[in-house]
Short mmCIF file of N, CA and C in Angstrom, two decimals:
data_model
loop_
_atom_site.label_atom_id
_atom_site.label_comp_id
_atom_site.label_asym_id
_atom_site.label_seq_id
_atom_site.Cartn_x
_atom_site.Cartn_y
_atom_site.Cartn_z
N UNK M 1244 121.66 105.95 94.64
CA UNK M 1244 121.13 106.34 93.35
C UNK M 1244 119.63 106.56 93.47
N UNK M 1245 119.13 107.50 92.71
CA UNK M 1245 117.69 107.69 92.73
C UNK M 1245 117.08 107.02 91.53
N UNK M 1246 115.80 106.75 91.65
CA UNK M 1246 115.07 106.20 90.53
C UNK M 1246 114.12 107.27 90.05
N UNK M 1247 113.83 107.25 88.74
CA UNK M 1247 113.01 108.29 88.16
C UNK M 1247 112.05 107.69 87.15
N UNK M 1248 110.84 108.19 87.16
CA UNK M 1248 109.86 107.85 86.12
C UNK M 1248 109.41 109.16 85.51
N UNK M 1249 109.38 109.24 84.21
CA UNK M 1249 108.94 110.45 83.52
C UNK M 1249 107.64 110.19 82.79
N UNK M 1250 106.66 111.07 82.98
CA UNK M 1250 105.38 110.92 82.32
C UNK M 1250 105.47 111.48 80.90
N UNK M 1251 104.75 110.87 79.94
CA UNK M 1251 104.86 111.30 78.55
C UNK M 1251 104.10 112.58 78.22
N UNK M 1252 103.15 112.98 79.03
CA UNK M 1252 102.33 114.14 78.69
C UNK M 1252 102.54 115.25 79.70
N UNK M 1253 102.49 116.47 79.24
CA UNK M 1253 102.76 117.63 80.09
C UNK M 1253 101.70 117.88 81.15
N UNK M 1254 100.53 117.25 81.05
CA UNK M 1254 99.51 117.50 82.08
C UNK M 1254 99.73 116.65 83.31
N UNK M 1255 100.59 115.67 83.24
CA UNK M 1255 100.86 114.80 84.37
C UNK M 1255 102.14 115.25 85.06
N UNK M 1256 102.27 114.91 86.36
CA UNK M 1256 103.54 115.23 87.01
C UNK M 1256 104.66 114.48 86.31
N UNK M 1257 105.81 115.10 86.24
CA UNK M 1257 106.95 114.46 85.59
C UNK M 1257 108.10 114.36 86.58
N UNK M 1258 109.06 113.53 86.24
CA UNK M 1258 110.27 113.38 87.04
C UNK M 1258 109.94 113.09 88.49
N UNK M 1259 109.25 111.99 88.73
CA UNK M 1259 108.94 111.57 90.09
C UNK M 1259 110.16 110.81 90.62
N UNK M 1260 110.85 111.39 91.58
CA UNK M 1260 112.08 110.82 92.12
C UNK M 1260 111.86 110.29 93.52
N UNK M 1261 112.54 109.20 93.83
CA UNK M 1261 112.58 108.73 95.21
C UNK M 1261 113.87 107.97 95.42
N UNK M 1262 114.26 107.87 96.66
CA UNK M 1262 115.50 107.20 97.02
C UNK M 1262 115.20 105.72 97.26
N UNK M 1263 115.76 104.79 96.46
CA UNK M 1263 115.50 103.37 96.66
C UNK M 1263 115.97 102.85 98.01
N UNK M 1264 116.97 103.51 98.60
CA UNK M 1264 117.43 103.07 99.91
C UNK M 1264 116.45 103.46 101.01
N UNK M 1265 115.58 104.38 100.72
CA UNK M 1265 114.56 104.81 101.67
C UNK M 1265 113.24 104.94 100.93
N UNK M 1266 112.66 103.80 100.46
CA UNK M 1266 111.45 103.88 99.64
C UNK M 1266 110.33 104.67 100.32
N UNK M 1267 109.80 105.62 99.60
CA UNK M 1267 108.67 106.45 100.00
C UNK M 1267 108.95 107.35 101.19
N UNK M 1268 110.19 107.49 101.57
CA UNK M 1268 110.54 108.41 102.66
C UNK M 1268 110.97 109.77 102.11
N UNK M 1269 111.33 109.81 100.82
CA UNK M 1269 111.72 111.06 100.18
C UNK M 1269 111.19 111.02 98.74
N UNK M 1270 110.27 111.91 98.44
CA UNK M 1270 109.66 111.94 97.10
C UNK M 1270 109.77 113.36 96.56
N UNK M 1271 110.13 113.46 95.28
CA UNK M 1271 110.19 114.75 94.59
C UNK M 1271 109.44 114.60 93.27
N UNK M 1272 108.53 115.52 93.00
CA UNK M 1272 107.75 115.48 91.76
C UNK M 1272 107.77 116.86 91.11
N UNK M 1273 107.95 116.86 89.81
CA UNK M 1273 107.86 118.11 89.05
C UNK M 1273 106.45 118.21 88.49
N UNK M 1274 105.76 119.30 88.79
CA UNK M 1274 104.42 119.55 88.28
C UNK M 1274 104.52 120.70 87.29
N UNK M 1275 104.38 120.40 85.98
CA UNK M 1275 104.61 121.43 84.97
C UNK M 1275 103.49 122.48 84.91
N UNK M 1276 103.89 123.71 84.69
CA UNK M 1276 102.93 124.79 84.44
C UNK M 1276 102.69 124.82 82.93
N UNK M 1277 101.43 124.66 82.55
CA UNK M 1277 101.10 124.63 81.12
C UNK M 1277 99.71 125.21 80.92
N UNK M 1278 99.18 125.10 79.73
CA UNK M 1278 97.89 125.71 79.41
C UNK M 1278 96.75 125.18 80.28
N UNK M 1279 96.83 123.93 80.70
CA UNK M 1279 95.78 123.35 81.54
C UNK M 1279 95.95 123.68 83.02
N UNK M 1280 97.18 123.81 83.48
CA UNK M 1280 97.42 124.02 84.91
C UNK M 1280 97.53 125.50 85.29
N UNK M 1281 97.60 126.39 84.29
CA UNK M 1281 97.76 127.83 84.55
C UNK M 1281 96.39 128.47 84.73
N UNK M 1282 96.22 129.20 85.84
CA UNK M 1282 94.95 129.89 86.08
C UNK M 1282 94.95 131.24 85.36
N UNK M 1283 93.82 131.95 85.35
CA UNK M 1283 93.78 133.24 84.63
C UNK M 1283 94.79 134.26 85.13
N UNK M 1284 95.28 134.10 86.35
CA UNK M 1284 96.29 135.01 86.88
C UNK M 1284 97.70 134.65 86.45
N UNK M 1285 97.84 133.54 85.71
CA UNK M 1285 99.15 133.15 85.19
C UNK M 1285 99.96 132.23 86.08
N UNK M 1286 99.37 131.78 87.18
CA UNK M 1286 100.09 130.89 88.10
C UNK M 1286 99.38 129.53 88.17
N UNK M 1287 100.01 128.58 88.82
CA UNK M 1287 99.48 127.22 88.93
C UNK M 1287 98.16 127.18 89.71
N UNK M 1288 97.15 126.51 89.13
CA UNK M 1288 95.90 126.27 89.83
C UNK M 1288 96.18 125.52 91.13
N UNK M 1289 95.52 125.91 92.20
CA UNK M 1289 95.68 125.22 93.48
C UNK M 1289 95.18 123.79 93.44
N UNK M 1290 94.15 123.54 92.63
CA UNK M 1290 93.61 122.18 92.54
C UNK M 1290 94.61 121.20 91.96
N UNK M 1291 95.42 121.63 91.00
CA UNK M 1291 96.47 120.76 90.45
C UNK M 1291 97.44 120.39 91.56
N UNK M 1292 97.80 121.37 92.36
CA UNK M 1292 98.75 121.13 93.44
C UNK M 1292 98.15 120.19 94.49
N UNK M 1293 96.91 120.43 94.85
CA UNK M 1293 96.26 119.61 95.88
C UNK M 1293 96.12 118.15 95.43
N UNK M 1294 95.78 117.95 94.16
CA UNK M 1294 95.60 116.58 93.65
C UNK M 1294 96.87 115.76 93.76
N UNK M 1295 98.01 116.35 93.47
CA UNK M 1295 99.26 115.61 93.56
C UNK M 1295 99.70 115.44 95.01
N UNK M 1296 99.52 116.47 95.83
CA UNK M 1296 99.99 116.42 97.22
C UNK M 1296 99.14 115.50 98.10
N UNK M 1297 97.88 115.34 97.78
CA UNK M 1297 96.97 114.58 98.63
C UNK M 1297 97.42 113.16 98.94
N UNK M 1298 97.67 112.31 97.97
CA UNK M 1298 97.89 110.90 98.29
C UNK M 1298 99.30 110.51 98.72
N UNK M 1299 100.29 111.34 98.45
CA UNK M 1299 101.68 110.89 98.63
C UNK M 1299 102.00 110.53 100.08
N UNK M 1300 101.68 111.34 101.10
CA UNK M 1300 101.97 110.91 102.47
C UNK M 1300 101.23 109.63 102.88
N UNK M 1301 99.97 109.49 102.46
CA UNK M 1301 99.22 108.28 102.81
C UNK M 1301 99.82 107.05 102.14
N UNK M 1302 100.24 107.19 100.88
CA UNK M 1302 100.88 106.07 100.19
C UNK M 1302 102.19 105.72 100.88
N UNK M 1303 102.95 106.73 101.28
CA UNK M 1303 104.21 106.48 101.98
C UNK M 1303 103.96 105.71 103.27
N UNK M 1304 102.95 106.13 104.03
CA UNK M 1304 102.62 105.44 105.28
C UNK M 1304 102.20 104.00 105.00
N UNK M 1305 101.42 103.80 103.94
CA UNK M 1305 100.97 102.45 103.59
C UNK M 1305 102.12 101.54 103.21
N UNK M 1306 103.14 102.10 102.57
CA UNK M 1306 104.31 101.31 102.18
C UNK M 1306 105.19 101.00 103.40
N UNK M 1307 105.32 101.95 104.30
CA UNK M 1307 106.19 101.77 105.46
C UNK M 1307 105.50 100.92 106.54
N UNK M 1308 104.17 101.02 106.62
CA UNK M 1308 103.39 100.25 107.60
C UNK M 1308 102.34 99.43 106.86
N UNK M 1309 102.77 98.37 106.15
CA UNK M 1309 101.88 97.64 105.24
C UNK M 1309 100.73 96.88 105.92
N UNK M 1310 100.77 96.66 107.20
CA UNK M 1310 99.69 95.93 107.86
C UNK M 1310 98.51 96.79 108.25
N UNK M 1311 98.51 98.05 107.82
CA UNK M 1311 97.48 99.00 108.24
C UNK M 1311 96.81 99.65 107.03
N UNK M 1312 95.61 100.16 107.25
CA UNK M 1312 94.93 100.98 106.25
C UNK M 1312 95.38 102.42 106.46
N UNK M 1313 95.61 103.13 105.37
CA UNK M 1313 96.03 104.53 105.48
C UNK M 1313 95.22 105.38 104.51
N UNK M 1314 94.93 106.59 104.93
CA UNK M 1314 94.24 107.54 104.05
C UNK M 1314 94.50 108.95 104.56
N UNK M 1315 94.27 109.93 103.70
CA UNK M 1315 94.41 111.32 104.09
C UNK M 1315 93.22 111.69 104.95
N UNK M 1316 93.50 112.09 106.17
CA UNK M 1316 92.42 112.49 107.07
C UNK M 1316 92.07 113.96 106.85
N UNK M 1317 93.10 114.78 106.63
CA UNK M 1317 92.88 116.19 106.31
C UNK M 1317 94.11 116.75 105.62
N UNK M 1318 93.90 117.84 104.90
CA UNK M 1318 95.00 118.49 104.22
C UNK M 1318 94.70 119.99 104.14
N UNK M 1319 95.70 120.79 104.46
CA UNK M 1319 95.55 122.24 104.29
C UNK M 1319 96.57 122.70 103.27
N UNK M 1320 96.16 123.70 102.51
CA UNK M 1320 97.00 124.26 101.46
C UNK M 1320 97.10 125.76 101.72
N UNK M 1321 98.33 126.23 101.90
CA UNK M 1321 98.57 127.65 102.13
C UNK M 1321 99.43 128.19 100.99
N UNK M 1322 98.87 129.12 100.24
CA UNK M 1322 99.59 129.71 99.11
C UNK M 1322 100.47 130.83 99.63
N UNK M 1323 101.77 130.66 99.51
CA UNK M 1323 102.76 131.58 100.04
C UNK M 1323 103.21 132.57 98.97
N UNK M 1324 103.42 132.06 97.75
CA UNK M 1324 103.84 132.89 96.61
C UNK M 1324 103.26 132.26 95.35
N UNK M 1325 103.13 133.03 94.30
CA UNK M 1325 102.56 132.51 93.06
C UNK M 1325 103.47 131.49 92.40
N UNK M 1326 102.86 130.41 91.94
CA UNK M 1326 103.59 129.37 91.20
C UNK M 1326 103.72 129.80 89.75
N UNK M 1327 104.71 130.64 89.47
CA UNK M 1327 104.86 131.25 88.16
C UNK M 1327 105.58 130.39 87.14
N UNK M 1328 105.99 129.22 87.53
CA UNK M 1328 106.68 128.29 86.63
C UNK M 1328 106.40 126.87 87.07
N UNK M 1329 107.12 125.90 86.51
CA UNK M 1329 106.99 124.52 86.96
C UNK M 1329 107.23 124.47 88.46
N UNK M 1330 106.44 123.64 89.14
CA UNK M 1330 106.59 123.52 90.59
C UNK M 1330 107.17 122.16 90.93
N UNK M 1331 107.90 122.13 92.03
CA UNK M 1331 108.57 120.91 92.49
C UNK M 1331 108.04 120.56 93.87
N UNK M 1332 107.32 119.42 93.95
CA UNK M 1332 106.74 118.97 95.21
C UNK M 1332 107.81 118.23 96.00
N UNK M 1333 107.96 118.59 97.27
CA UNK M 1333 108.92 117.95 98.16
C UNK M 1333 108.19 117.29 99.32
N UNK M 1334 108.38 115.99 99.47
CA UNK M 1334 107.84 115.25 100.62
C UNK M 1334 108.98 114.46 101.24
N UNK M 1335 109.12 114.60 102.55
CA UNK M 1335 110.08 113.81 103.32
C UNK M 1335 109.36 113.18 104.51
N UNK M 1336 109.69 111.93 104.79
CA UNK M 1336 109.12 111.22 105.94
C UNK M 1336 110.20 111.23 107.02
N UNK M 1337 110.16 112.19 107.93
CA UNK M 1337 111.23 112.31 108.92
C UNK M 1337 111.31 111.07 109.83
N UNK M 1338 112.53 110.65 110.17
CA UNK M 1338 112.70 109.48 111.03
C UNK M 1338 111.99 109.62 112.38
N UNK M 1339 111.94 110.84 112.92
CA UNK M 1339 111.28 111.02 114.21
C UNK M 1339 109.77 110.78 114.12
N UNK M 1340 109.17 111.13 112.99
CA UNK M 1340 107.73 110.84 112.81
C UNK M 1340 107.54 109.34 112.65
N UNK M 1341 108.41 108.70 111.89
CA UNK M 1341 108.31 107.25 111.72
C UNK M 1341 108.41 106.53 113.07
N UNK M 1342 109.33 106.97 113.91
CA UNK M 1342 109.47 106.35 115.24
C UNK M 1342 108.24 106.61 116.11
N UNK M 1343 107.68 107.82 116.04
CA UNK M 1343 106.47 108.14 116.81
C UNK M 1343 105.30 107.27 116.35
N UNK M 1344 105.17 107.10 115.03
CA UNK M 1344 104.10 106.25 114.49
C UNK M 1344 104.28 104.82 115.00
N UNK M 1345 105.50 104.31 114.98
CA UNK M 1345 105.76 102.95 115.48
C UNK M 1345 105.35 102.82 116.95
N UNK M 1346 105.71 103.83 117.75
CA UNK M 1346 105.32 103.81 119.17
C UNK M 1346 103.81 103.86 119.32
N UNK M 1347 103.15 104.73 118.55
CA UNK M 1347 101.68 104.83 118.61
C UNK M 1347 101.02 103.50 118.24
N UNK M 1348 101.50 102.89 117.15
CA UNK M 1348 100.90 101.64 116.69
C UNK M 1348 101.08 100.54 117.73
N UNK M 1349 102.23 100.52 118.35
CA UNK M 1349 102.48 99.51 119.39
C UNK M 1349 101.61 99.74 120.62
N UNK M 1350 101.48 101.00 121.04
CA UNK M 1350 100.74 101.33 122.25
C UNK M 1350 99.23 101.40 122.04
N UNK M 1351 98.79 102.00 120.93
CA UNK M 1351 97.36 102.27 120.74
C UNK M 1351 96.74 101.50 119.58
N UNK M 1352 97.58 101.03 118.65
CA UNK M 1352 97.05 100.32 117.49
C UNK M 1352 96.69 101.24 116.34
N UNK M 1353 96.90 102.55 116.50
CA UNK M 1353 96.63 103.50 115.42
C UNK M 1353 97.53 104.72 115.61
N UNK M 1354 97.61 105.54 114.56
CA UNK M 1354 98.39 106.77 114.63
C UNK M 1354 97.81 107.76 113.63
N UNK M 1355 98.03 109.04 113.90
CA UNK M 1355 97.55 110.11 113.02
C UNK M 1355 98.66 111.15 112.85
N UNK M 1356 99.70 110.80 112.10
CA UNK M 1356 100.82 111.74 111.94
C UNK M 1356 100.47 112.90 111.01
N UNK M 1357 101.18 114.01 111.22
CA UNK M 1357 101.02 115.20 110.39
C UNK M 1357 102.33 115.45 109.66
N UNK M 1358 102.25 115.70 108.36
CA UNK M 1358 103.43 115.92 107.53
C UNK M 1358 103.40 117.33 106.95
N UNK M 1359 104.54 118.00 106.98
CA UNK M 1359 104.72 119.29 106.33
C UNK M 1359 105.45 119.02 105.02
N UNK M 1360 104.87 119.45 103.93
CA UNK M 1360 105.51 119.30 102.63
C UNK M 1360 105.15 120.54 101.81
N UNK M 1361 105.61 120.62 100.59
CA UNK M 1361 105.28 121.83 99.85
C UNK M 1361 105.77 121.83 98.42
N UNK M 1362 105.42 122.90 97.73
CA UNK M 1362 105.83 123.13 96.35
C UNK M 1362 106.83 124.28 96.31
N UNK M 1363 107.82 124.10 95.44
CA UNK M 1363 108.89 125.09 95.31
C UNK M 1363 109.11 125.40 93.84
N UNK M 1364 109.52 126.63 93.56
CA UNK M 1364 109.98 126.98 92.22
C UNK M 1364 111.38 126.40 92.05
N UNK M 1365 111.87 126.39 90.82
CA UNK M 1365 113.19 125.84 90.53
C UNK M 1365 114.29 126.51 91.35
N UNK M 1366 114.12 127.81 91.65
CA UNK M 1366 115.15 128.53 92.41
C UNK M 1366 115.08 128.27 93.92
N UNK M 1367 114.13 127.40 94.35
CA UNK M 1367 114.02 127.06 95.77
C UNK M 1367 113.00 127.87 96.54
N UNK M 1368 112.31 128.80 95.90
CA UNK M 1368 111.30 129.62 96.56
C UNK M 1368 110.08 128.78 96.90
N UNK M 1369 109.69 128.78 98.18
CA UNK M 1369 108.47 128.08 98.60
C UNK M 1369 107.26 128.82 98.05
N UNK M 1370 106.40 128.11 97.33
CA UNK M 1370 105.18 128.74 96.81
C UNK M 1370 103.94 128.27 97.56
N UNK M 1371 103.93 127.01 97.98
CA UNK M 1371 102.74 126.44 98.60
C UNK M 1371 103.15 125.52 99.74
N UNK M 1372 102.62 125.81 100.91
CA UNK M 1372 102.89 124.98 102.09
C UNK M 1372 101.70 124.02 102.27
N UNK M 1373 102.00 122.75 102.37
CA UNK M 1373 100.97 121.71 102.53
C UNK M 1373 101.14 121.06 103.89
N UNK M 1374 100.06 120.93 104.63
CA UNK M 1374 100.04 120.12 105.84
C UNK M 1374 99.08 118.98 105.58
N UNK M 1375 99.59 117.76 105.66
CA UNK M 1375 98.80 116.57 105.33
C UNK M 1375 98.77 115.67 106.56
N UNK M 1376 97.57 115.38 107.04
CA UNK M 1376 97.39 114.51 108.20
C UNK M 1376 96.89 113.17 107.70
N UNK M 1377 97.59 112.11 108.07
CA UNK M 1377 97.28 110.76 107.60
C UNK M 1377 96.69 109.93 108.75
N UNK M 1378 95.62 109.22 108.46
CA UNK M 1378 95.06 108.25 109.41
C UNK M 1378 95.69 106.90 109.11
N UNK M 1379 96.29 106.29 110.13
CA UNK M 1379 96.85 104.94 110.02
C UNK M 1379 96.05 104.10 111.02
N UNK M 1380 95.27 103.18 110.48
CA UNK M 1380 94.35 102.39 111.30
C UNK M 1380 94.48 100.91 110.98
N UNK M 1381 93.99 100.06 111.90
CA UNK M 1381 94.02 98.62 111.60
C UNK M 1381 93.19 98.32 110.35
N UNK M 1382 93.60 97.31 109.61
CA UNK M 1382 92.82 96.89 108.43
C UNK M 1382 91.37 96.64 108.87
N UNK M 1383 90.43 97.10 108.06
CA UNK M 1383 89.01 96.90 108.36
C UNK M 1383 88.44 97.84 109.40
N UNK M 1384 89.14 98.87 109.74
CA UNK M 1384 88.68 99.86 110.72
C UNK M 1384 87.29 100.34 110.34
N UNK M 1385 86.30 100.19 111.24
CA UNK M 1385 84.90 100.41 110.87
C UNK M 1385 84.49 101.87 110.78
N UNK M 1386 85.27 102.79 111.32
CA UNK M 1386 84.91 104.20 111.21
C UNK M 1386 85.50 104.86 109.99
N UNK M 1387 86.15 104.08 109.15
CA UNK M 1387 86.74 104.65 107.93
C UNK M 1387 85.63 105.27 107.08
N UNK M 1388 85.95 106.36 106.42
CA UNK M 1388 84.94 107.05 105.62
C UNK M 1388 84.70 106.38 104.27
N UNK M 1389 85.54 105.41 103.93
CA UNK M 1389 85.35 104.68 102.69
C UNK M 1389 85.64 103.21 102.96
N UNK M 1390 85.15 102.31 102.10
CA UNK M 1390 85.42 100.90 102.33
C UNK M 1390 86.91 100.59 102.22
N UNK M 1391 87.36 99.51 102.88
CA UNK M 1391 88.78 99.18 102.79
C UNK M 1391 89.18 98.89 101.36
N UNK M 1392 90.42 99.20 101.03
CA UNK M 1392 90.93 98.95 99.69
C UNK M 1392 90.95 97.45 99.41
N UNK M 1393 90.66 97.11 98.18
CA UNK M 1393 90.68 95.70 97.79
C UNK M 1393 92.11 95.23 97.66
N UNK M 1394 92.28 93.93 97.50
CA UNK M 1394 93.61 93.35 97.39
C UNK M 1394 94.37 93.86 96.18
N UNK M 1395 93.67 94.41 95.17
CA UNK M 1395 94.37 94.90 93.99
C UNK M 1395 95.28 96.08 94.32
N UNK M 1396 95.10 96.69 95.49
CA UNK M 1396 95.92 97.82 95.88
C UNK M 1396 96.99 97.45 96.90
N UNK M 1397 97.25 96.18 97.07
CA UNK M 1397 98.31 95.75 97.98
C UNK M 1397 99.64 96.33 97.51
N UNK M 1398 100.53 96.56 98.44
CA UNK M 1398 101.83 97.17 98.12
C UNK M 1398 102.56 96.41 97.03
N UNK M 1399 102.52 95.08 97.05
CA UNK M 1399 103.24 94.31 96.04
C UNK M 1399 102.69 94.58 94.64
N UNK M 1400 101.39 94.75 94.53
CA UNK M 1400 100.80 95.05 93.23
C UNK M 1400 101.14 96.47 92.79
N UNK M 1401 101.19 97.40 93.75
CA UNK M 1401 101.56 98.77 93.40
C UNK M 1401 103.00 98.83 92.92
N UNK M 1402 103.87 98.06 93.56
CA UNK M 1402 105.27 98.03 93.13
C UNK M 1402 105.35 97.49 91.70
N UNK M 1403 104.62 96.42 91.41
CA UNK M 1403 104.62 95.83 90.07
C UNK M 1403 104.07 96.84 89.05
N UNK M 1404 102.97 97.51 89.41
CA UNK M 1404 102.40 98.53 88.52
C UNK M 1404 103.41 99.65 88.27
N UNK M 1405 104.07 100.10 89.32
CA UNK M 1405 105.07 101.14 89.19
C UNK M 1405 106.20 100.71 88.25
N UNK M 1406 106.66 99.48 88.39
CA UNK M 1406 107.72 98.95 87.52
C UNK M 1406 107.25 98.89 86.07
N UNK M 1407 106.02 98.43 85.85
CA UNK M 1407 105.46 98.34 84.50
C UNK M 1407 105.35 99.72 83.86
N UNK M 1408 104.84 100.69 84.62
CA UNK M 1408 104.71 102.05 84.11
C UNK M 1408 106.08 102.64 83.77
N UNK M 1409 107.04 102.40 84.63
CA UNK M 1409 108.39 102.90 84.39
C UNK M 1409 108.94 102.32 83.09
N UNK M 1410 108.76 101.01 82.87
CA UNK M 1410 109.23 100.37 81.65
C UNK M 1410 108.56 100.98 80.43
N UNK M 1411 107.23 101.19 80.51
CA UNK M 1411 106.51 101.77 79.38
C UNK M 1411 106.99 103.19 79.08
N UNK M 1412 107.21 103.96 80.13
CA UNK M 1412 107.68 105.33 79.94
C UNK M 1412 109.07 105.36 79.32
N UNK M 1413 109.93 104.47 79.76
CA UNK M 1413 111.28 104.40 79.19
C UNK M 1413 111.22 104.01 77.72
N UNK M 1414 110.32 103.08 77.36
CA UNK M 1414 110.17 102.69 75.96
C UNK M 1414 109.69 103.87 75.12
N UNK M 1415 108.72 104.63 75.65
CA UNK M 1415 108.21 105.79 74.93
C UNK M 1415 109.29 106.85 74.75
N UNK M 1416 110.13 107.02 75.78
CA UNK M 1416 111.22 107.98 75.66
C UNK M 1416 112.22 107.56 74.61
N UNK M 1417 112.52 106.28 74.54
CA UNK M 1417 113.45 105.77 73.54
C UNK M 1417 112.90 105.98 72.13
N UNK M 1418 111.59 105.78 71.96
CA UNK M 1418 110.97 106.00 70.65
C UNK M 1418 111.08 107.47 70.23
N UNK M 1419 110.97 108.36 71.22
CA UNK M 1419 110.99 109.78 70.94
C UNK M 1419 112.37 110.33 70.62
N UNK M 1420 113.42 109.58 70.91
CA UNK M 1420 114.80 110.07 70.69
C UNK M 1420 115.22 109.95 69.26
#
């Protein structure tokens, strides 16, 4: 079964799905095309797409490898076709990448995996190809470009926050019915 959280406002991604049996290994997000996200050409602004695509692979790595600091090292965005409607972000954490990261961490103590993900129209047409490179480093890594995350961002707190947000969204949906 999948779990779903729906955002109450059209400017936020909606219908964020993931497989509970494989937490953070498969994520699907609907990014609505609306007055704020539509550029003058009538398609989705690239910045909206980049903002949603940026953190998901790093968060996935942080959840799967909780003893390490993770962040987006680089990201490229290639526009393949115009996002003329709501876009659907697809991220998968392939088992072969997970195994390579485990080998790297064991051998070197760090890893820098690259993930291919993207945005699709409802009919399955690829509109935007994303390549996201994640840095996975030991906690407190001194060459990090930003200070280490505080304890408030520990995975257990993020899970609790996610559960709380889901409950609030479900309550709001019930009120709206």
